Short mmCIF file of C-alpha atoms in Angstrom, two decimals:
data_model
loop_
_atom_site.label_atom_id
_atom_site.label_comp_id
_atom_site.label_asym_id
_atom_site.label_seq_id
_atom_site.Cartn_x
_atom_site.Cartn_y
_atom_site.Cartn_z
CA UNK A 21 23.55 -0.56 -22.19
CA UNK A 22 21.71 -1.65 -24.96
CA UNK A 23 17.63 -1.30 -24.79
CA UNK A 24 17.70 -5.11 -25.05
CA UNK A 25 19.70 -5.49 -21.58
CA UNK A 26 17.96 -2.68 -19.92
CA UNK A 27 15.00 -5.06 -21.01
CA UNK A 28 16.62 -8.02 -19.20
CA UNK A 29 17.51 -6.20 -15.96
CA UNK A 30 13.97 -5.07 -15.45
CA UNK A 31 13.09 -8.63 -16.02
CA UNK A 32 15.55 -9.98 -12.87
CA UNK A 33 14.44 -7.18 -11.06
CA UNK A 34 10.51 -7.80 -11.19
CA UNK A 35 11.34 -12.29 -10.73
CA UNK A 36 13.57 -10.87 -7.17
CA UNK A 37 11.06 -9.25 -6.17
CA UNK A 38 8.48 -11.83 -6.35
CA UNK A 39 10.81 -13.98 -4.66
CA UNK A 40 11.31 -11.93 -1.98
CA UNK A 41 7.73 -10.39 -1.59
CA UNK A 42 7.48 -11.55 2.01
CA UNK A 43 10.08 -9.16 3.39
CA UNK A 44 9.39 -6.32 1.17
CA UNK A 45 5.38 -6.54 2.01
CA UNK A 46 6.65 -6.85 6.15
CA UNK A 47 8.98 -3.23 5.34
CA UNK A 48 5.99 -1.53 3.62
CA UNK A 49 4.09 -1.93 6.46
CA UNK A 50 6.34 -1.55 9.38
CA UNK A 51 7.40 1.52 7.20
CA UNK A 52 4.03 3.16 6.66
CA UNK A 53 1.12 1.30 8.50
CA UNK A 54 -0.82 0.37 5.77
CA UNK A 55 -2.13 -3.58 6.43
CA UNK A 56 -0.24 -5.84 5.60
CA UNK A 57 -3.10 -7.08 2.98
CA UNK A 58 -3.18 -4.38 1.26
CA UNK A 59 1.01 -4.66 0.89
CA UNK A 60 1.40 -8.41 0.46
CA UNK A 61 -2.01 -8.85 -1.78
CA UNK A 62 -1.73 -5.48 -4.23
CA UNK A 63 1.10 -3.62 -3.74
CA UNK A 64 4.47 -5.70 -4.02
CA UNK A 65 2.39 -7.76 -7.03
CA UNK A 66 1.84 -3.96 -8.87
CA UNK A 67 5.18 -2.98 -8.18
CA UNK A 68 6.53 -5.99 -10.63
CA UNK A 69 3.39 -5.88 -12.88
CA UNK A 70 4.76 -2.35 -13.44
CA UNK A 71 8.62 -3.48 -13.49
CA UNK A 72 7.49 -5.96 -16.28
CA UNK A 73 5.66 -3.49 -18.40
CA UNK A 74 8.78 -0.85 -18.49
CA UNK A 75 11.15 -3.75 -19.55
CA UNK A 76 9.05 -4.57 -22.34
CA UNK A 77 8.99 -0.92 -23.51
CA UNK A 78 13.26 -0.27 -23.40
CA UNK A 79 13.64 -2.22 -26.60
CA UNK A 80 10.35 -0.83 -28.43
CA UNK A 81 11.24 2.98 -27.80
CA UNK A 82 11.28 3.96 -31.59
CA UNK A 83 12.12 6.98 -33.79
CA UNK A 84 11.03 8.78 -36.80
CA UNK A 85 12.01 8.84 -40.44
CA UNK A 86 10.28 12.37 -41.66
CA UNK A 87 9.81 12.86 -45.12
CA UNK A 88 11.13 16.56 -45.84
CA UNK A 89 10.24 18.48 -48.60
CA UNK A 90 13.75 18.94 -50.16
CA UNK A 91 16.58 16.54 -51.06
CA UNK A 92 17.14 16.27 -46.91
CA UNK A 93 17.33 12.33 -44.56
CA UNK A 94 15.66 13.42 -41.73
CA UNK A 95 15.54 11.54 -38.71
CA UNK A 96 13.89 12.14 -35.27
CA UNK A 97 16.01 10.50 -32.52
CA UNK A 98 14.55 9.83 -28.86
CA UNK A 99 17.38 10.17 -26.59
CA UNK A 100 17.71 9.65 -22.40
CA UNK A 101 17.34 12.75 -20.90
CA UNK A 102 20.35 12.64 -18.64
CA UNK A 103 20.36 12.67 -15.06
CA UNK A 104 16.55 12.44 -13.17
CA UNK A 105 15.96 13.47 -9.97
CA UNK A 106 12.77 11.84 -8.50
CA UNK A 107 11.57 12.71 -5.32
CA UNK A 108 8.94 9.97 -3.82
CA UNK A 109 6.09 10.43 -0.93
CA UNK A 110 5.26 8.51 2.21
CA UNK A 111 1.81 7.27 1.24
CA UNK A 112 2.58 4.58 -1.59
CA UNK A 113 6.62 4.54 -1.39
CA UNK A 114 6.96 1.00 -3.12
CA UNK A 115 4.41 2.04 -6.04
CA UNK A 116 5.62 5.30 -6.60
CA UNK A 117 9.08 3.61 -7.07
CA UNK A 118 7.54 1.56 -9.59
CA UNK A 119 5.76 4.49 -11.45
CA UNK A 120 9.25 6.72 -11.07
CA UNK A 121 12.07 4.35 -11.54
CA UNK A 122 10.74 2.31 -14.11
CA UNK A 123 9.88 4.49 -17.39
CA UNK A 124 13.42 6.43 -16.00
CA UNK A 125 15.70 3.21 -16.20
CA UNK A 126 13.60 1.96 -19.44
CA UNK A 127 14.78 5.23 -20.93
CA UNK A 128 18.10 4.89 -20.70
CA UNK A 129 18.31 7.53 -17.98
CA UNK A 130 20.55 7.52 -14.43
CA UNK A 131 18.32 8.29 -11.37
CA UNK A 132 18.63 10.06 -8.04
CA UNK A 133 16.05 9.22 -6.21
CA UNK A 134 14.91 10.81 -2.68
CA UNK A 135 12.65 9.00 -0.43
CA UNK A 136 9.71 10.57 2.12
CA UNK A 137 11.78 10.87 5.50
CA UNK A 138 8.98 9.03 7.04
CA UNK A 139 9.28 5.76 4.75
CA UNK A 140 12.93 4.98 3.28
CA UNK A 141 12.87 1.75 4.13
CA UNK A 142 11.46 -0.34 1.13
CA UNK A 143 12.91 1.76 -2.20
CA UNK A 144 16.61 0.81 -0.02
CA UNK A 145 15.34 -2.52 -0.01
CA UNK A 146 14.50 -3.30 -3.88
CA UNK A 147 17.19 -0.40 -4.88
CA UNK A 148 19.57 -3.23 -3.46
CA UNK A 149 17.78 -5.86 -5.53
CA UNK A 150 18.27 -3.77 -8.71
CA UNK A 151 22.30 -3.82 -8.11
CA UNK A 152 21.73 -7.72 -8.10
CA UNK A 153 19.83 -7.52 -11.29
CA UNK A 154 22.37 -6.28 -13.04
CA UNK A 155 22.27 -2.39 -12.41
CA UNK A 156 25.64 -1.00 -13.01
CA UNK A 157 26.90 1.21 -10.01
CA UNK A 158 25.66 4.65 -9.97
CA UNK A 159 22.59 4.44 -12.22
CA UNK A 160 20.36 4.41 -9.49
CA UNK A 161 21.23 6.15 -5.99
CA UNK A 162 18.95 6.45 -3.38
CA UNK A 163 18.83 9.42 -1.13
CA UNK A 164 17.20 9.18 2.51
CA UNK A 165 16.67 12.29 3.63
CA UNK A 166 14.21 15.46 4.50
CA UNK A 167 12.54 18.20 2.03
CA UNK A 168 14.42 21.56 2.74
CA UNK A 169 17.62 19.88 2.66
CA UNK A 170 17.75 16.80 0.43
CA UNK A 171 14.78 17.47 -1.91
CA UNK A 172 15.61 21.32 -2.07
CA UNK A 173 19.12 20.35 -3.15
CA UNK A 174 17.84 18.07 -5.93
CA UNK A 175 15.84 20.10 -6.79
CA UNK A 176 18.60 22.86 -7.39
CA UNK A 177 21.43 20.77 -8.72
CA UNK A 178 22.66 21.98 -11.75
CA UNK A 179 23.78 18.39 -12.84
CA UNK A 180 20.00 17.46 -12.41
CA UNK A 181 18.45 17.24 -16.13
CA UNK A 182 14.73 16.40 -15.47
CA UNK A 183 12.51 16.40 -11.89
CA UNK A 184 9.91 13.78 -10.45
CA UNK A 185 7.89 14.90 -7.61
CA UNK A 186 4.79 13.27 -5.97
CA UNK A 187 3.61 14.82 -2.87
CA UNK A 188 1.38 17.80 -2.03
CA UNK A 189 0.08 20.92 -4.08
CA UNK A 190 2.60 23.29 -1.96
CA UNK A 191 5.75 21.83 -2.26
CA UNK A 192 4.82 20.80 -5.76
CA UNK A 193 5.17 24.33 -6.59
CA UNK A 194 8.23 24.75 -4.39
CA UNK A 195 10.13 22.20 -6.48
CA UNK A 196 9.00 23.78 -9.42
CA UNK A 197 9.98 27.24 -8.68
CA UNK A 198 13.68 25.82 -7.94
CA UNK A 199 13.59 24.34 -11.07
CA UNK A 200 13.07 27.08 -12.89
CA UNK A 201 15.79 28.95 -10.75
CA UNK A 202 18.48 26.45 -11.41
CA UNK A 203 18.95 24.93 -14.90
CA UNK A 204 15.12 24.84 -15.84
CA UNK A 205 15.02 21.73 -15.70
CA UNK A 206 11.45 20.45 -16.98
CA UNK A 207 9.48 18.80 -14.02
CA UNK A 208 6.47 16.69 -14.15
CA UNK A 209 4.09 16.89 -10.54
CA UNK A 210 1.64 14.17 -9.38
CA UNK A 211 0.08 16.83 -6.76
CA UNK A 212 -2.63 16.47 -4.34
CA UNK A 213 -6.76 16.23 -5.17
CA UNK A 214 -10.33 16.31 -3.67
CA UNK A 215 -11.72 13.80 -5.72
CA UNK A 216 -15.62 14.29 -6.27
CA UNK A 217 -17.01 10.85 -6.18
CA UNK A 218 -20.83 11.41 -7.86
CA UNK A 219 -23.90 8.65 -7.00
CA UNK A 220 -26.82 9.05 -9.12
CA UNK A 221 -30.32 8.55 -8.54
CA UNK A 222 -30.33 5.11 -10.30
CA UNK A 223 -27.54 3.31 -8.90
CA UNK A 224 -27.41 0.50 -6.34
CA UNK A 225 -27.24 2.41 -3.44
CA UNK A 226 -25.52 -0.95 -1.42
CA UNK A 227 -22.89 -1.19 -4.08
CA UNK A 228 -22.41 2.82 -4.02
CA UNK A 229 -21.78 2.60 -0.48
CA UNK A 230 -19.51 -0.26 -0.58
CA UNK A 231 -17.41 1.69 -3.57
CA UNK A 232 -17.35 5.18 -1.86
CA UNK A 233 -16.91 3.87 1.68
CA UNK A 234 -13.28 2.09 -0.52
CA UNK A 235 -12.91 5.46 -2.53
CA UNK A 236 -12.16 7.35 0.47
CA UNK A 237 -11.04 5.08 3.23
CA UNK A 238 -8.40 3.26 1.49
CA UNK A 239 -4.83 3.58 2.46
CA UNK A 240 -5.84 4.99 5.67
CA UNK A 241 -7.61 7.98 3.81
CA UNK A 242 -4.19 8.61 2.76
CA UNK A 243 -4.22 8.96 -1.22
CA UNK A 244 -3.96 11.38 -3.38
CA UNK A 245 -6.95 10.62 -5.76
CA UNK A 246 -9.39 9.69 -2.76
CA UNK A 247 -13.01 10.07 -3.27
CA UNK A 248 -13.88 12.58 -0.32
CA UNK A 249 -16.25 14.64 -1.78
CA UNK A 250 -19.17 12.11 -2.06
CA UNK A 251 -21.96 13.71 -4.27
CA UNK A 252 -25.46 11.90 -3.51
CA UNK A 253 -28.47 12.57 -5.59
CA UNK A 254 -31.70 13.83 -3.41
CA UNK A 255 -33.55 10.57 -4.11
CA UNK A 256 -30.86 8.37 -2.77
CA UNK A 257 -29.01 10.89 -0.25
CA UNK A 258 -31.02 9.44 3.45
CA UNK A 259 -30.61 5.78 2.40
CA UNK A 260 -26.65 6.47 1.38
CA UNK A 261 -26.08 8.14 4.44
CA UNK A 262 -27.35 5.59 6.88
CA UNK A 263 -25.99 3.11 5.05
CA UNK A 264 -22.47 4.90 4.91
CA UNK A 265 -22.53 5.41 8.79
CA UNK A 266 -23.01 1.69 9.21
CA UNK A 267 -20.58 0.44 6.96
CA UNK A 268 -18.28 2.87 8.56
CA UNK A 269 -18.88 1.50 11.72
CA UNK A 270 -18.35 -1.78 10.73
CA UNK A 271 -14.46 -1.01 9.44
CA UNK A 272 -12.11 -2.74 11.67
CA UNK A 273 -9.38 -0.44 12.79
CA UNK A 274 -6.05 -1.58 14.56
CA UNK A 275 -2.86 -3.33 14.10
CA UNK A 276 -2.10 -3.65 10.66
CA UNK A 277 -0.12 -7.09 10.67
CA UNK A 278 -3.18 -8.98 12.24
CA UNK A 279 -5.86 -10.71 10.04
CA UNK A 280 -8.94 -8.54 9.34
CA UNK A 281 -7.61 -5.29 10.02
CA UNK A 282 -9.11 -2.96 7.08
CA UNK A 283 -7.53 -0.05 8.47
CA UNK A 284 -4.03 0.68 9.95
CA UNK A 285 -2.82 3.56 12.04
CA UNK A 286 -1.71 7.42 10.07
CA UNK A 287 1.75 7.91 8.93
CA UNK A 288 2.47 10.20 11.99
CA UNK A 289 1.63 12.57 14.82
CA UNK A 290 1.61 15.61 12.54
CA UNK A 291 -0.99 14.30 9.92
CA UNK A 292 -3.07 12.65 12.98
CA UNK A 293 -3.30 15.80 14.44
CA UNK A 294 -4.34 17.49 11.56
CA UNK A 295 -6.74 15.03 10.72
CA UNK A 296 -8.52 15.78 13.90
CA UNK A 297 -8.48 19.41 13.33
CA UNK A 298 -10.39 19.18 10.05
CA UNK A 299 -13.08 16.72 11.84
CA UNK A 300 -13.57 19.84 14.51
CA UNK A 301 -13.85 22.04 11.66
CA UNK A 302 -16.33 20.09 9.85
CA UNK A 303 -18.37 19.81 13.49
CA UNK A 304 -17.84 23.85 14.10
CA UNK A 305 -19.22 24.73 10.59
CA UNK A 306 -22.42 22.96 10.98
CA UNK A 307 -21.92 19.31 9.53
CA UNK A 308 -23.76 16.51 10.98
CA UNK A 309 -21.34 14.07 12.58
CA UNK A 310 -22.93 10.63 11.89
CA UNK A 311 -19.95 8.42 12.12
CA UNK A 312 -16.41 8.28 14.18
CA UNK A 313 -14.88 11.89 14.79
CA UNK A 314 -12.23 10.94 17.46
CA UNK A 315 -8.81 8.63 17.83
CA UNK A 316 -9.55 5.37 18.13
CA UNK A 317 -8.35 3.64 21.16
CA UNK A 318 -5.78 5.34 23.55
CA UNK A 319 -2.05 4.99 21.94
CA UNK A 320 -0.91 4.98 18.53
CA UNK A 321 -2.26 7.20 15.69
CA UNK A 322 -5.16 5.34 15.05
CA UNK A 323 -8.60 7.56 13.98
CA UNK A 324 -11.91 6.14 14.26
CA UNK A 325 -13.64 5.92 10.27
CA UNK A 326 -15.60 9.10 10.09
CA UNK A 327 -18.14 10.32 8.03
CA UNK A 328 -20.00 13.99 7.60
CA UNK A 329 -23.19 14.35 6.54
CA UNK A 330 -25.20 17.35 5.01
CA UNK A 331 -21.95 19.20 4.43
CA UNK A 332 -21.76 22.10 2.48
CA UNK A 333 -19.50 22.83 -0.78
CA UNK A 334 -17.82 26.23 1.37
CA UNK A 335 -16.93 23.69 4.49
CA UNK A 336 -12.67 23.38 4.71
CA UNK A 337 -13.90 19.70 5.10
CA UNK A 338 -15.41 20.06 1.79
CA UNK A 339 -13.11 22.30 0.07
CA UNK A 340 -8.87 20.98 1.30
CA UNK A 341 -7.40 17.76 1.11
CA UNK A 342 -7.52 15.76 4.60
CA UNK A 343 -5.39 12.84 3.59
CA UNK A 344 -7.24 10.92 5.94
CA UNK A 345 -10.35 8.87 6.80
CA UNK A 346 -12.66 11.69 6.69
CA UNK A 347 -16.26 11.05 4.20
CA UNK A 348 -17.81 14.24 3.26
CA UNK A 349 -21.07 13.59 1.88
CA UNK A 350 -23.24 16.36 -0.35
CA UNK A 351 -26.84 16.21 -1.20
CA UNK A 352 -27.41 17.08 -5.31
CA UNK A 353 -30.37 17.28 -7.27
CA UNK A 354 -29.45 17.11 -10.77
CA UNK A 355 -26.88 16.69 -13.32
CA UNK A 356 -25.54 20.14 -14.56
CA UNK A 357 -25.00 21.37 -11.44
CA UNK A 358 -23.19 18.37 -9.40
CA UNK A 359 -21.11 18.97 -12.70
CA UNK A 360 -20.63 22.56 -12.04
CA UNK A 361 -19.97 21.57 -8.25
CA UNK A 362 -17.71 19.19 -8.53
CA UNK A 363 -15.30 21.58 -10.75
CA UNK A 364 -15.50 23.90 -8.40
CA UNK A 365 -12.28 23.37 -7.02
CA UNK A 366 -8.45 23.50 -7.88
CA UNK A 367 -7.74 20.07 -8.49
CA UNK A 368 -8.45 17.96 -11.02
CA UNK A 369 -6.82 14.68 -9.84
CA UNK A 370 -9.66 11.97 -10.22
CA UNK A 371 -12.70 11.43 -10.24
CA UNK A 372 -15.87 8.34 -9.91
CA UNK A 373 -19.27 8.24 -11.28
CA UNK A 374 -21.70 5.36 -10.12
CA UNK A 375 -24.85 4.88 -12.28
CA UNK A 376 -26.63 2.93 -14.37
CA UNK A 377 -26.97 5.16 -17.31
CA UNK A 378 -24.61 5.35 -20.30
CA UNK A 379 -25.70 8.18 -20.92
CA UNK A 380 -25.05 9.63 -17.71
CA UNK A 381 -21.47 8.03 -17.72
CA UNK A 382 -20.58 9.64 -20.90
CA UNK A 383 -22.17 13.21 -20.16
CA UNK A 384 -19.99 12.93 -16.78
CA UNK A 385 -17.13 11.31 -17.64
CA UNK A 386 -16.25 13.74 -20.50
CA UNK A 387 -17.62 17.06 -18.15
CA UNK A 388 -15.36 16.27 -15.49
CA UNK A 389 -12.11 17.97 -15.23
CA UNK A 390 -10.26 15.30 -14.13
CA UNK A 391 -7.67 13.42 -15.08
CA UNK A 392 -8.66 9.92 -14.21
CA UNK A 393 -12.79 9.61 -14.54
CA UNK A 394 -13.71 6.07 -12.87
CA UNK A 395 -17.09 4.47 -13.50
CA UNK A 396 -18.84 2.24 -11.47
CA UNK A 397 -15.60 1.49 -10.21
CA UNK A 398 -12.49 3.34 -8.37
CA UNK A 399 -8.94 3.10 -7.61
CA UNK A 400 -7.93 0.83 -10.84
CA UNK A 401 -4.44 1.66 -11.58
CA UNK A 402 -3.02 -0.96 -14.07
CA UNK A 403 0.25 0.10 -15.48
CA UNK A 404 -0.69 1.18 -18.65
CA UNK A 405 -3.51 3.28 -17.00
CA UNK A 406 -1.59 6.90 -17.62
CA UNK A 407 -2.27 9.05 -14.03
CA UNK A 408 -2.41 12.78 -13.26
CA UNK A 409 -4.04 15.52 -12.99
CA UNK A 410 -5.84 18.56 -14.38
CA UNK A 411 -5.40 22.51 -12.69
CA UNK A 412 -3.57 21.91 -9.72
CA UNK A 413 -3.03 18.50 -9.30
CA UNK A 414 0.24 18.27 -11.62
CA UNK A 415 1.37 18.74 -14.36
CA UNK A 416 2.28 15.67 -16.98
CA UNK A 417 1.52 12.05 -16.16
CA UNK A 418 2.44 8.84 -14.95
CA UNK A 419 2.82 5.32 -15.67
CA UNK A 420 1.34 3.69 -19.23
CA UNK A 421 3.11 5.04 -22.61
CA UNK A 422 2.73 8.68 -22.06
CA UNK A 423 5.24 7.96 -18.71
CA UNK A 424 7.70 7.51 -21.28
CA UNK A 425 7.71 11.20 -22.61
CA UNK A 426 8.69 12.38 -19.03
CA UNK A 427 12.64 10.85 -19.85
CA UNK A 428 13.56 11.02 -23.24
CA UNK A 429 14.72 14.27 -25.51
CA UNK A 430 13.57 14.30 -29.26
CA UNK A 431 16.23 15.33 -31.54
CA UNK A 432 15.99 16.02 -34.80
CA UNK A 433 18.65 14.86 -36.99
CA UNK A 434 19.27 16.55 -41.16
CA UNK A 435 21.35 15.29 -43.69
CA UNK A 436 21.17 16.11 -47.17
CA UNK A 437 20.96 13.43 -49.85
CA UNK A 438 23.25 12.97 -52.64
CA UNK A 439 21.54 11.64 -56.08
CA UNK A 440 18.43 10.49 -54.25
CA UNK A 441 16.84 7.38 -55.91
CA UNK A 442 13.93 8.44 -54.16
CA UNK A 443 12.40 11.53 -51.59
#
């Protein structure tokens, strides 16, 4: 196709899917348990926000003339990298369609794409829509299946030219290391995080608590770039903790298609069950349980919104990624070292600063080894917001121009020049 029509399919594909935003909100839910506010009122609209932005890039994807030194045309060509194998989690499986399949298709490329085993419903759903778009017949193929088998495969193909994967630290370097036994294939990872989320001394405590009380608890607690370290300057620390237990108590928990629900149930037995295990381990190691800590009600995988209190930076509750709605809140007494803390770890995912000082903004934002820094806000992600992470949170990003890079090969193209009027 021509970057023009790849343009124009993206276009049909974002209008279908605002037409049929009902069903595809009702599968995202039923799928994952997220509310069915949170799919319906942010993330079908983001999925064609994002649709819309890669269509307007297919036809603007330029190359180079380079001015050599000798009688020499040189041109640098950006080319489709071939065949990319994307492989998609459970926690956001319509948006990280979005931030997969779009800068692939844009590109030029084909796309094998394999959902989480837990959540296949919705990428089947809009794949179909594509085809009515206008996507020819094998450029996008959708693969339900599970890790070892499917993903490992992918993974392996020889025929695969480029890897996708979202999804945790481990199997991100799993998928790497059968990359690099197959065809080395180069592979760009959008791994896991424990996102420090840092309140200063001068901020509005109520509108810290509202932001960190969303930083963590969205999605279930089940995101990547979730705020669940929350770092609270001495001065503030009593007040944000009272007020953090309250507001916790306040979040209404249950079924996700009703009005009001804020929170909906975990993806599954396994991850509820290891939800609860952390929330012992925080209680064992000396944390002061001041909010939830226990399922809530008696069937389904619901957990009650819990929050920790005077933990400590060695706690496991402190230290891994819960993926749920777990608030681990640290007491800090000055800048250079809630900097020095909050590195401390081996991600480098995201981060959120809330204060009232530029200066303070700037000295943290740019200290932080992150790769997303949010201040006085949290959990933006506009398409042409680029996303990943730092040490071991992934390698390469997502979405906005730099997305791009990920699926297209630069070639460089010499020709000498005959009589040159000019060099």
């Amino acid at each position: 196709m021509t970057a023009y029509e790849r343009c124009r399919v993206l276009l049909r594909f974002a209008d279908l899917i605002e037409r049929h935003a009902e069903e595809i909100a009702a599968l995202e839910t039923w799928d994952n348990g997220k509310t069915l506010a949170q799919s319906s009122g942010a993330e079908v609209p983001m999925l064609a926000r994002c649709m819309r932005y890669y269509a307007g890039w297919a036809d603007k994807i330029h190359g180079l003339v380079v001015p050599a030194d000798g009688a020499h045309h040189v041109q640098v060509l950006h080319e489709p990298v071939g065949v990319a194998g994307q492989i998609i989690p459970w926690n956001f499986p319509l948006l990280m369609f979005a931030w997969k399949v779009g800068p692939a298709l844009a590109c030029g490329n084909a796309v094998v794409l394999k959902t989480a085993e837990q959540t296949p419903l919705s990428a089947l759903y809009v794949a179909s829509l594509l085809h009515e778009a206008g996507l020819p017949d094998g450029v996008l193929n959708v693969v339900s299946g599970f890790g070892p088998t499917a993903g490992a495969a992918l993974c392996s193909h020889m025929g695969v030219d480029k890897l996708a994967f979202t999804g945790s630290t481990g199997t991100g370097q799993i998928v790497l290391e059968l990359a690099a036994r197959s065809n080395l294939k180069p592979v760009t990872l959008e791994l896991g995080g424990k996102s420090p989320f840092i309140v200063m001394d001068d901020a509005d405590v109520d509108q810290a608590v509202e932001l960190a009380h969303h930083a963590v608890f969205f999605n279930q607690g089940q995101c990547c770039c979730a705020g669940s370290r929350t770092f609270v300057h001495e001065r503030v620390y009593d007040e944000f903790v009272e007020k953090s237990k309250a507001r916790a108590q306040k979040r209404v928990v249950g079924d996700p298609f009703r009005n009001g629900v804020e929170q909906g149930p975990q993806i599954d037995e396994e991850q509820f069950k290891k939800i609860l295990r952390y929330v012992r381990s925080g209680v064992d190691s000396g944390a002061t349980l001041v909010a939830g800590g226990d399922r809530a009600g008696n069937r389904g995988f619901y957990i009650q919104p819990t929050v920790f209190a005077d933990a400590k930076d060695e706690m496991k509750i402190a230290k891994e990624e819960i993926f749920g709605p777990v608030q681990t809140i640290l007491k800090f007494s000055g800048v250079e070292e809630v900097i020095r803390r909050a590195n401390a770890t081996q991600y480098g995912l995201a981060a959120g600063v809330f204060t009232r000082s530029l200066d303070a903004a700037n000295t943290l934002s740019r200290a932080l080894r992150a790769g997303t820094v949010w201040v006085n806000c949290y959990d933006v992600f506009d398409a042409g917001i680029p996303f990943g992470g730092y040490k071991m949170s992934g390698v390469g990003r997502e979405k906005g121009i730099y997305a791009l890079r990920n699926y297209l090969q630069t070639k460089a193209v010499v020709t000498p020049i005959r009589d040159a009027a000019w060099l």
